XYZ file of C-alpha atoms in Angstrom:
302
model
C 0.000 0.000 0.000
C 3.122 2.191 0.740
C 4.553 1.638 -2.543
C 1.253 2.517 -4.367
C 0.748 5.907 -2.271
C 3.937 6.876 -3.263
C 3.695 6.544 -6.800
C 0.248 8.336 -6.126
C 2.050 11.113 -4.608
C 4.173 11.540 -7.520
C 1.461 11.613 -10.282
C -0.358 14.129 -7.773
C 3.224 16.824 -7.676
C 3.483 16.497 -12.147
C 0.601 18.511 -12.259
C 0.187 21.097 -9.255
C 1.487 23.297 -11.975
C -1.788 23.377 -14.087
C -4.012 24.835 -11.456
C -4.377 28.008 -9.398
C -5.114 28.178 -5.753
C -8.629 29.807 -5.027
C -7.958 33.515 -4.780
C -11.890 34.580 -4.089
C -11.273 34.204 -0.688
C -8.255 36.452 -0.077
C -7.062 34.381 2.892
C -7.019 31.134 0.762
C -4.742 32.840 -1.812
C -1.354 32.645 0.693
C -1.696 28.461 -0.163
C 1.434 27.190 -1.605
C 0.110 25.326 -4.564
C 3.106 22.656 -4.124
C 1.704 21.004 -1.661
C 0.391 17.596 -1.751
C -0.438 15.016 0.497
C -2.284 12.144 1.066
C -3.561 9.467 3.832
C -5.743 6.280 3.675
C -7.190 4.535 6.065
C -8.522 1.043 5.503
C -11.006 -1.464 7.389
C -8.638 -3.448 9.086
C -6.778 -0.399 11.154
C -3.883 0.453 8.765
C -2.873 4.070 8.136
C -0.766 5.278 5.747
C 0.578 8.552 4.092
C 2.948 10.418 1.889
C 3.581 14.036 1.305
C 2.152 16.844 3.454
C -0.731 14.917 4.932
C -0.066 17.023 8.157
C -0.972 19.737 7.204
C -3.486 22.418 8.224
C -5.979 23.644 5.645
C -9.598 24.618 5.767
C -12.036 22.168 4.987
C -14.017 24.222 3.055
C -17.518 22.410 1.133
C -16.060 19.199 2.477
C -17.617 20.523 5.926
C -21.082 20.087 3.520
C -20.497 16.036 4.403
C -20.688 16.974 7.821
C -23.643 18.989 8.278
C -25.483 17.080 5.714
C -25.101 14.123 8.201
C -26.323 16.030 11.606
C -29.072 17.267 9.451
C -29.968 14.165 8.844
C -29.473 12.464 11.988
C -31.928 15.855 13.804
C -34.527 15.583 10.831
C -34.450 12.608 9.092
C -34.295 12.419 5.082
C -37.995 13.061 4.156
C -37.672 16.618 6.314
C -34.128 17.950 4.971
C -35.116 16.951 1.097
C -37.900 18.403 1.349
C -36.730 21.508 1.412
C -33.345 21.207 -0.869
C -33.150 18.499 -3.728
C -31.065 15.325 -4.727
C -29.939 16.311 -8.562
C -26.838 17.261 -9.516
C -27.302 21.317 -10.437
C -24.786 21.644 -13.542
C -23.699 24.530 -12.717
C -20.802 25.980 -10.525
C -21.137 25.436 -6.909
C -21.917 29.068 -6.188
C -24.064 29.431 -9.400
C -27.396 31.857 -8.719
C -28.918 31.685 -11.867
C -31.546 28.579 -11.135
C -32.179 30.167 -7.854
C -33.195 33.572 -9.102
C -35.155 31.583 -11.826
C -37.590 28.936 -11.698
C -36.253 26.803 -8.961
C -38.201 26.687 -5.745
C -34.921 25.283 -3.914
C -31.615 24.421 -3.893
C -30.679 21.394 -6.087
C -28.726 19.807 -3.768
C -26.712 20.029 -0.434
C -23.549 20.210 -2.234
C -23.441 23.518 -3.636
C -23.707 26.527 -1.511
C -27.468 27.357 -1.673
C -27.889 23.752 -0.480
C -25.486 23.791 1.945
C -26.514 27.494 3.643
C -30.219 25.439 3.638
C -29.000 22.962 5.285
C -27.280 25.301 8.198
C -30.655 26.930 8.955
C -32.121 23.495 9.522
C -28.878 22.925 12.368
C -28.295 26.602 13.430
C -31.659 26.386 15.994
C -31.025 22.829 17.377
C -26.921 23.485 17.825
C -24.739 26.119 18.476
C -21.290 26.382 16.479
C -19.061 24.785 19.537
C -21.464 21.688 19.533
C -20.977 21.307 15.696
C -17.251 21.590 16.219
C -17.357 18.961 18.413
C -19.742 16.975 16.427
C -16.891 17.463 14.037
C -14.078 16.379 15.876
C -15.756 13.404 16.601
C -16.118 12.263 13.061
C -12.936 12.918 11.511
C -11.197 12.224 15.185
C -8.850 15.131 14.937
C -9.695 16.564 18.508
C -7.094 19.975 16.890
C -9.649 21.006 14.840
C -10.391 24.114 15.199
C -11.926 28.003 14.072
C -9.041 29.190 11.108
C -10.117 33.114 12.230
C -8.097 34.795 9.392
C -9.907 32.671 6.604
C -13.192 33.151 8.286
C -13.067 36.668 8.895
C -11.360 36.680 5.143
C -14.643 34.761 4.098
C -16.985 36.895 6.089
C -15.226 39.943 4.407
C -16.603 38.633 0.962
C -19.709 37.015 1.764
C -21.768 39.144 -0.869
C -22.396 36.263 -3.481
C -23.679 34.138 -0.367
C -25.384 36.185 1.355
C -27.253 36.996 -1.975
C -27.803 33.296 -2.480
C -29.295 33.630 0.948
C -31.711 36.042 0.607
C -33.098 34.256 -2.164
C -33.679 31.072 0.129
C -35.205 33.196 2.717
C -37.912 35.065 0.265
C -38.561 31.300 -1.339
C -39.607 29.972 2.029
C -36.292 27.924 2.492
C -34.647 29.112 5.081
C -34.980 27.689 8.697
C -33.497 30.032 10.634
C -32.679 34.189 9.793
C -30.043 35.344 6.250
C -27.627 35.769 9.299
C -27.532 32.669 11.817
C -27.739 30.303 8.861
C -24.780 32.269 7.440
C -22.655 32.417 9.893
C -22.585 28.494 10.953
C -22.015 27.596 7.402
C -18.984 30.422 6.898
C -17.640 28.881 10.169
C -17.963 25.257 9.413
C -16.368 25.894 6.063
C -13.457 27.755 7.864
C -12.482 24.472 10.174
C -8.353 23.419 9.986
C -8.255 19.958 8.853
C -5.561 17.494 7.724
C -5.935 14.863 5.397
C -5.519 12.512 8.063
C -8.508 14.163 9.648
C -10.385 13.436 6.415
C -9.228 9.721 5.550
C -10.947 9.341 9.099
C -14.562 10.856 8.581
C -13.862 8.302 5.162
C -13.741 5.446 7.010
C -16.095 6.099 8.954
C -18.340 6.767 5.901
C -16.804 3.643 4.484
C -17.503 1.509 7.917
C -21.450 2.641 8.029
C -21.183 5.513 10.573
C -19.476 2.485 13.085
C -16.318 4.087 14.502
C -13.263 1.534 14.239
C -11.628 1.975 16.902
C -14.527 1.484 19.176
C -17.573 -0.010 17.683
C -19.522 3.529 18.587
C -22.189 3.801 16.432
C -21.624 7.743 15.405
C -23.775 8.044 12.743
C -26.927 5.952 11.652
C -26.706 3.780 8.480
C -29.386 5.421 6.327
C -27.897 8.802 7.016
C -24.555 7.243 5.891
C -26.159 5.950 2.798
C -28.078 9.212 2.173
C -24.882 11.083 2.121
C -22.580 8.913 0.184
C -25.294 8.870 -2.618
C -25.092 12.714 -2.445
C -21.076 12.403 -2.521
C -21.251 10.092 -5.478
C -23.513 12.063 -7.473
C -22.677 15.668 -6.779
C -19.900 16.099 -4.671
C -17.447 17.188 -7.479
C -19.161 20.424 -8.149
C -20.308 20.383 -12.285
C -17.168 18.220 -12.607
C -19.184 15.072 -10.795
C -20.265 13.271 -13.333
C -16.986 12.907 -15.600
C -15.034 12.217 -12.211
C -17.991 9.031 -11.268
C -17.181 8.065 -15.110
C -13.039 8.198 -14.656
C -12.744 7.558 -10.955
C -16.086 6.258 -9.488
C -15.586 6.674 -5.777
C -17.844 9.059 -3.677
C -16.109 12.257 -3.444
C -16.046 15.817 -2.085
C -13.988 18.344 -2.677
C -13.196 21.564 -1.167
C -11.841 24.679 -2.176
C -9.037 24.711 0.138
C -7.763 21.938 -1.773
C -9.266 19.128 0.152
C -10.794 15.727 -0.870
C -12.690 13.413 1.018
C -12.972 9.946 -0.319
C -14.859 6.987 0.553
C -14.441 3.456 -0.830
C -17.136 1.376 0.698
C -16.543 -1.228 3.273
C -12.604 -0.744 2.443
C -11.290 2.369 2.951
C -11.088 6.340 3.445
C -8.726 8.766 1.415
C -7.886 11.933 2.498
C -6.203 14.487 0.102
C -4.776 17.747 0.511
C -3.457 20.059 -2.825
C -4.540 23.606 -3.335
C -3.914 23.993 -6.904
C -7.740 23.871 -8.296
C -8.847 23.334 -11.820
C -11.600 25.760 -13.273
C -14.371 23.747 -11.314
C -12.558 24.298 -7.890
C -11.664 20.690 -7.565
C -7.925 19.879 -6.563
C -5.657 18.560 -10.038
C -3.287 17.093 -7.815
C -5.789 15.019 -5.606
C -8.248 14.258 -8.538
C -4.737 12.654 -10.305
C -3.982 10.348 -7.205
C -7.427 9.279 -6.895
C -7.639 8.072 -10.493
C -4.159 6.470 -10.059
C -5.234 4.696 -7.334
C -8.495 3.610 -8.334
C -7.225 2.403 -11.579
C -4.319 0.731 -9.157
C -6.470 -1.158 -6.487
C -10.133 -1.307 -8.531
C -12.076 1.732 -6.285
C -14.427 2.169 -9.004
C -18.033 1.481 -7.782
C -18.794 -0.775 -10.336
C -15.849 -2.798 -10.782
């Protein structure tokens, strides 16, 4: 497995050259777009890594995995898609044009409309400290914590979101006020992972919501299933469906330069490289993931 990461690693660093790191959010721009790294966990306790899979980075829409699932476990599936759909949108993640068209809601919790949705359902059952925890828990990385430059950087140029927003809140959407549903999902999205951190919330993804180490049930299994549907068919931005075609393993992506992968039953990957393509989706980590699903057969179907 060693071996294989490291040739992964490689294929990852020959192209960290064709992307840019996200400059929308000033703070995000300082990224070094060199870095790469990558960790896997698998279903019989191994854990292993190569490149910069220490270090810190903000999770960005990957944090969308996380509140999707405590929305799901407060709710249930009939409440939260009710209000915010299953389809892949087609468009870029923070694309207004269906919104401010014919589209009653959000077309799914993976772009931002979906995601801010889904923060106004959480926002009046849990303050931001109990969804940090929450999150902790899941990707067991008890350092996770607040990045206050990229969320105050964030919060600085909001305007697109909180546009996005208002439109939820005059369609009936919203849950909660433009602000409070806002603010949790600017914070979430502003969390310092590690890919470690993420290969961890894949395995547990992976395992059923079951924590290894344990046996704690932390999630239910239909809430698990719910969201690694969503992963599988969306979680790539309008890149999702070429990347289920070339790599077919439920992804998200972030863009901080995270990926969080899950390989059902087997493993969780957990990629860090802040060079983005056009779609926002890391080149370096969308490179190891097809190496190693063409490697160790990931793909879904094969």
């Amino acid at each position: 497995m060693q071996h294989i990461l490291d040739k992964a690693l490689r294929q990852g660093r020959s192209v960290t050259g064709l992307g840019e790191v996200a400059s929308y959010i000033p703070e995000l721009s300082k990224a070094d777009k060199n870095h790469v790294g990558v960790c896997v966990m698998d279903s019989v306790g191994g854990c292993f890594e190569a490149g910069d899979a220490e270090e810190r980075f903000t999770i960005q829409s990957i944090s969308k995995v996380v509140s999707l699932a405590v929305a799901l476990e407060l709710y249930g599936m009939e409440a939260v898609f009710g209000q915010i759909g299953m389809e892949p949108s087609g468009d870029a993640f923070n694309s207004i044009v269906k919104l401010a068209g014919d589209a009653s809601r959000p077309y799914n919790p993976m772009v931002n409309s979906g995601a801010i949705a889904v923060a106004s359902f959480i926002a009046p059952e849990l303050t931001f400290d109990e969804m940090l925890e929450r999150t902790r828990e899941m990707c067991g990385d008890p350092d996770i914590v607040l990045n206050e430059a990229v969320y105050h950087s964030e919060m600085a140029t909001t305007s697109r979101n909180r546009a996005i927003s208002y439109l939820l809140e005059s369609k009936g959407v919203l849950r909660c006020g433009v602000d409070e549903a806002l603010e949790l999902y600017i914070k979430m999205c502003s969390l310092n992972v590690t890919a470690r951190s993420l290969a961890y919330l894949g395995l547990l993804l992976a395992n059923g919501g079951i924590r290894l180490q344990d046996g704690k049930q932390l999630l239910q299994p239909e809430t698990v299933r719910v969201v690694k549907s969503i992963m599988h068919t969306c979680g790539m931005y309008d890149g999702s469906g070429e990347f289920a075609v070339r790599v077919g393993v439920p992804t998200k992506s972030g863009v901080g330069g995270g990926l969080l992968s899950v390989v059902n039953k087997r493993m969780g990957i957990g990629i860090f490289g802040p060079s983005l393509d056009k779609k926002g989706n890391s080149i370096a980590g969308e490179k190891i993931l097809q190496f190693l699903s063409a490697q160790m057969k990931l793909h879904v179907f094969d």
